[in-house]
Amino acid sequence: MIAFKYSKTEGAEFISHLDTLRHLNKTFKRAGFEVKHSQGFHPHMLVYMSSPIGVGLKSYAEYCTVDVDISAEQFKEEFNRYSPKGIKCIESYAVEKNPNFASVITRAKYVISGLHGVNAEEVMAMQSFTVKDKHGEPKEVREKIYSFTETAEGHEVVLAAGNNALRPDAFVKRLAELYGEMDADIVKTESYVGEGDSVATALSDIG
Amino acid sequence: MDKKLSSILKRVEKPARYIGGEFNEVEPFEGAFNYCVCFPDVYEVGMSNLGIKIVNEAIMSVAGAYADRCFAPWPDFGKELKEAGVELYALGNKKPLKTFDMLGFSLQYEMSYTNVLYMLDLAGIPLRREDRGDSFPIIQAGGPCACNPEPLADFIDIFIVGDGEESMKQLAELKIACLEKQEFLRRAAAEIPGAYVPALVDVKYGINGEIEGFSPDKRIEKALCRDLASAVYPKRFAVPTIEAVFDRGVLEVMRGCYRGCRFCQAGFLYRPVRERDAEDLVETAKSIMCTSGFDELSLNSLSTGDYSSLRELIPALKDALPNVNMALPSLRLDSFEGDFVQETRKSSITFAPEAGTQRLRDVINKDVSEEEIMRGVRQAFEQGYSTIKLYFMLGLPTETDEDLKGIRDIVFKIRDVYAARPNRLRSLKISVSVSTFIPKPFTPFQWERQASEQEVEAKIALLRKELHLRGVVLSWNDFALSEMEAVFARGDRRTGKVIEAAYRNGCIFDGWTHLFNAEKWYEAFRQTGVDPKAYTREWREDEVLPWDLIDVYVDKKFLLKERHAAYANAVTGSCLTGCKGCGLQKVYCPKKDELAAKKAANCKKEGE
Ligand code: SF4
């Protein structure tokens, strides 16, 4: 089995989760990978993606596992030869079993540029931070913001990801309400497991 | 990416329609000639079209030429582009359409004409050719609807009528050699087969408004690719960023159709039939499927069942591509459907008898008997289908209530066949779709009138009564839509201003039933003083027709003979039973040569 980290940039950030899966499948086919299929009436490739990322959000930290017998190096090389623009393998690991990225990934780091006038320290000092849910009701999410700092490139924030995620675009929307309209650009740069451990830790755990 | 654009993309539906970067698409470069094919419908539809792939392949085969692509923005995106002042751009190099040397519109259906104007407008290009001067790209158009170019003659600088393989190449070469627009147009009209430059042709009208003739009085012969084997064909298909209507590879097994159904424009337009070599097809299929990663391969043509090497081709394809599903979309129900259709997992199976009685099927030269239909249905049931779709036309020449009742008879017979089956796990569902007959140029029915709204309503009322049965669903299309289609299929140059007025009234994506706005269209007719009835009426056989300036090599005399045969309920049959002398025999027809050779061989045998 191969677990790999890949990007969604250069326009590919606008491709939906489902279409991304289609592109991964087609890439594997073009590369000639012999991916194992599920049993049953409509067999499909055994491909396991991390949780969906919002359409339009660039990422350098998407994860996926695919059931194929091939070396990690060869996988990365071949994948990148046959994958569409912006969907590129960054790291690959041979693993014994499916790390189940969709449930083990709990946090993600985003670099956000264009947050003019936003004071990260002030935000971190807030007791309460609310975003609107899909019914327009405010929802308390302060505990889902793990860190928020200012860097040379802009701002950096670590938010809850996975099942209990705080969407970075919702976070920015709330900042805009507090600090005034701004045209922010969000890039996901890292995913974490557990209390903020690197994904590599999770992979070494399962050998 | 432009900041304005990326913020728009975050707000619109399916933004991946507008990002390009498809796998297998060529890397953009600045060419000596930069062409952008424009498909006047949404991305998912356009990406499934084979014609534009062939055109771009032809352009790219010219040294120094670059071909890009653009599709009509869905209304939400179009509106945002306009409001933000972002000009429509090509998907490959992301440059405004305005910066290209030539834009080429693909005209697949009449109801996409407002979208041609919509795309020009979003690109910041004046709609009418006389307003463009020399500084804008040359606006070109091709595709099946270019056979009657007149409704768009005010907007398009140059049409290419017929096959694009060679003519588009020649067009690119000529443009590289000759940069000045007016000179290019003049030379193209003189030198390139199928090239029609409306600015160089005047239409003369008589006092009654009928066309008197064209000046100069010279017919434009369609471009005809005689040797498809050595012509360009896309061997690597761009993989759509979002799921296209048909997410699959396409193999054109042959061009043209032997049948000669009298209502079918494609059947006459694409004459003569040119079959491709089976071995070549297998090689092409291997390349398409391995480089794309598609799961399905479609064997396309107007009548794939008539492809003479089908029995060799299918097993060879299965051998070469064991994991690929084969789709045979146009297989006629009288060809050997049973052997292959089970390959694909479809929930329903479609039959198109087109007319309810044998008499009317004879009239339209649809050479299929009720027995054959029932045989097809029986096979479908044996394969486990329990949903049958039936297609019929409404308002065909000579049609009576008896013919409509014939539709009910077919439905009843299908029910009987199903009822007689031993194990019926599901209940039978039959969906009957009727569409209003549209008289099309270059068919034997090009002179016919279209049924009026009252007539069509009465026919549908009758069908609703006859087909008010359990498990049977009847559907029909909007009359106004069929009327518009008839007007612009047979329209002359004067109908162009209706299209422009309709666009100004807000009509776009008219082929999408839920976006079609009949009121705005009728308003456009009133604003321009054009009477749609003038185009849906019966035309006299001695009248000059708007498309008479185009020559698709099918003799008008032959079409007339076919029309008269229709009124005599006489079947002409397909070219496979012998050459009918349609006109192509004087130009180029492989089948006719083959038939003649066979006959000669037989005569020789008898003589010995
Ligand atoms: S020339 Fe004869 S065989 Fe060829 S298309 Fe015409 S009728 Fe058919």
CSV table of C-alpha atoms in Angstrom, one decimal, chain A residues 10-16 19 22-23 25-27 29-31 41-43 55-58 81-85 113 183-186, chain B residues 1 3 6-7 9-10 14-16 19 21-24 92 94 239-244 247 289-295 323-324 345:
chain,number,residue,atom,x,y,z
A,10,GLU,CA,-2.5,25.9,-10.0
A,11,GLY,CA,-6.2,25.8,-10.6
A,12,ALA,CA,-6.7,22.3,-9.3
A,13,GLU,CA,-8.0,23.8,-6.0
A,14,PHE,CA,-11.2,24.4,-7.9
A,15,ILE,CA,-11.7,20.7,-8.6
A,16,SER,CA,-14.3,19.2,-6.2
A,19,ASP,CA,-13.8,15.0,-9.3
A,22,ARG,CA,-11.8,10.7,-10.5
A,23,HIS,CA,-8.6,12.3,-11.4
A,25,ASN,CA,-8.2,7.0,-10.4
A,26,LYS,CA,-7.4,8.1,-13.9
A,27,THR,CA,-3.9,9.0,-13.0
A,29,LYS,CA,-4.8,4.0,-14.7
A,30,ARG,CA,-2.6,6.0,-17.0
A,31,ALA,CA,0.4,5.2,-14.9
A,41,PHE,CA,-21.2,-6.0,-8.2
A,42,HIS,CA,-19.6,-2.6,-9.0
A,43,PRO,CA,-15.9,-3.1,-8.2
A,55,VAL,CA,-13.5,24.1,-3.3
A,56,GLY,CA,-11.1,27.0,-4.0
A,57,LEU,CA,-8.7,26.4,-1.1
A,58,LYS,CA,-5.2,25.7,-2.2
A,81,ARG,CA,4.3,12.0,-14.8
A,82,TYR,CA,0.7,11.1,-15.3
A,83,SER,CA,-1.2,13.4,-12.9
A,84,PRO,CA,-3.0,16.6,-14.1
A,85,LYS,CA,-1.7,20.0,-13.5
A,113,SER,CA,-2.1,36.4,3.1
A,183,ASP,CA,-9.3,39.9,0.1
A,184,ALA,CA,-7.5,36.9,1.7
A,185,ASP,CA,-5.7,34.1,0.1
A,186,ILE,CA,-5.6,30.8,2.0
B,1,MET,CA,-4.2,33.6,-11.8
B,3,LYS,CA,-7.0,38.1,-8.5
B,6,SER,CA,-9.9,33.8,-8.7
B,7,SER,CA,-12.3,35.6,-6.4
B,9,LEU,CA,-14.2,31.4,-9.3
B,10,LYS,CA,-14.8,31.1,-5.5
B,14,LYS,CA,-18.5,24.3,-10.8
B,15,PRO,CA,-15.5,26.6,-11.1
B,16,ALA,CA,-13.3,23.8,-12.5
B,19,ILE,CA,-9.5,26.6,-15.1
B,21,GLY,CA,-5.0,22.5,-17.3
B,22,GLU,CA,-6.6,19.2,-18.6
B,23,PHE,CA,-4.3,16.3,-18.7
B,24,ASN,CA,-3.2,15.7,-22.4
B,92,GLY,CA,-5.1,27.0,-22.2
B,94,LYS,CA,-5.6,32.2,-20.2
B,239,VAL,CA,-9.3,14.6,-19.7
B,240,PRO,CA,-12.1,17.0,-18.5
B,241,THR,CA,-11.4,18.7,-15.2
B,242,ILE,CA,-15.0,18.0,-14.2
B,243,GLU,CA,-17.1,15.1,-15.3
B,244,ALA,CA,-18.2,15.7,-18.9
B,247,ASP,CA,-16.7,10.8,-19.7
B,289,MET,CA,-7.6,4.7,-23.8
B,290,CYS,CA,-4.0,4.3,-22.4
B,291,THR,CA,-3.2,8.0,-22.4
B,292,SER,CA,-6.6,9.1,-20.9
B,293,GLY,CA,-7.5,6.5,-18.3
B,294,PHE,CA,-11.1,6.5,-19.4
B,295,ASP,CA,-13.2,3.4,-18.5
B,323,ASN,CA,-10.9,-3.7,-19.1
B,324,VAL,CA,-12.7,-1.1,-21.2
B,345,ARG,CA,-24.5,-1.4,-17.6
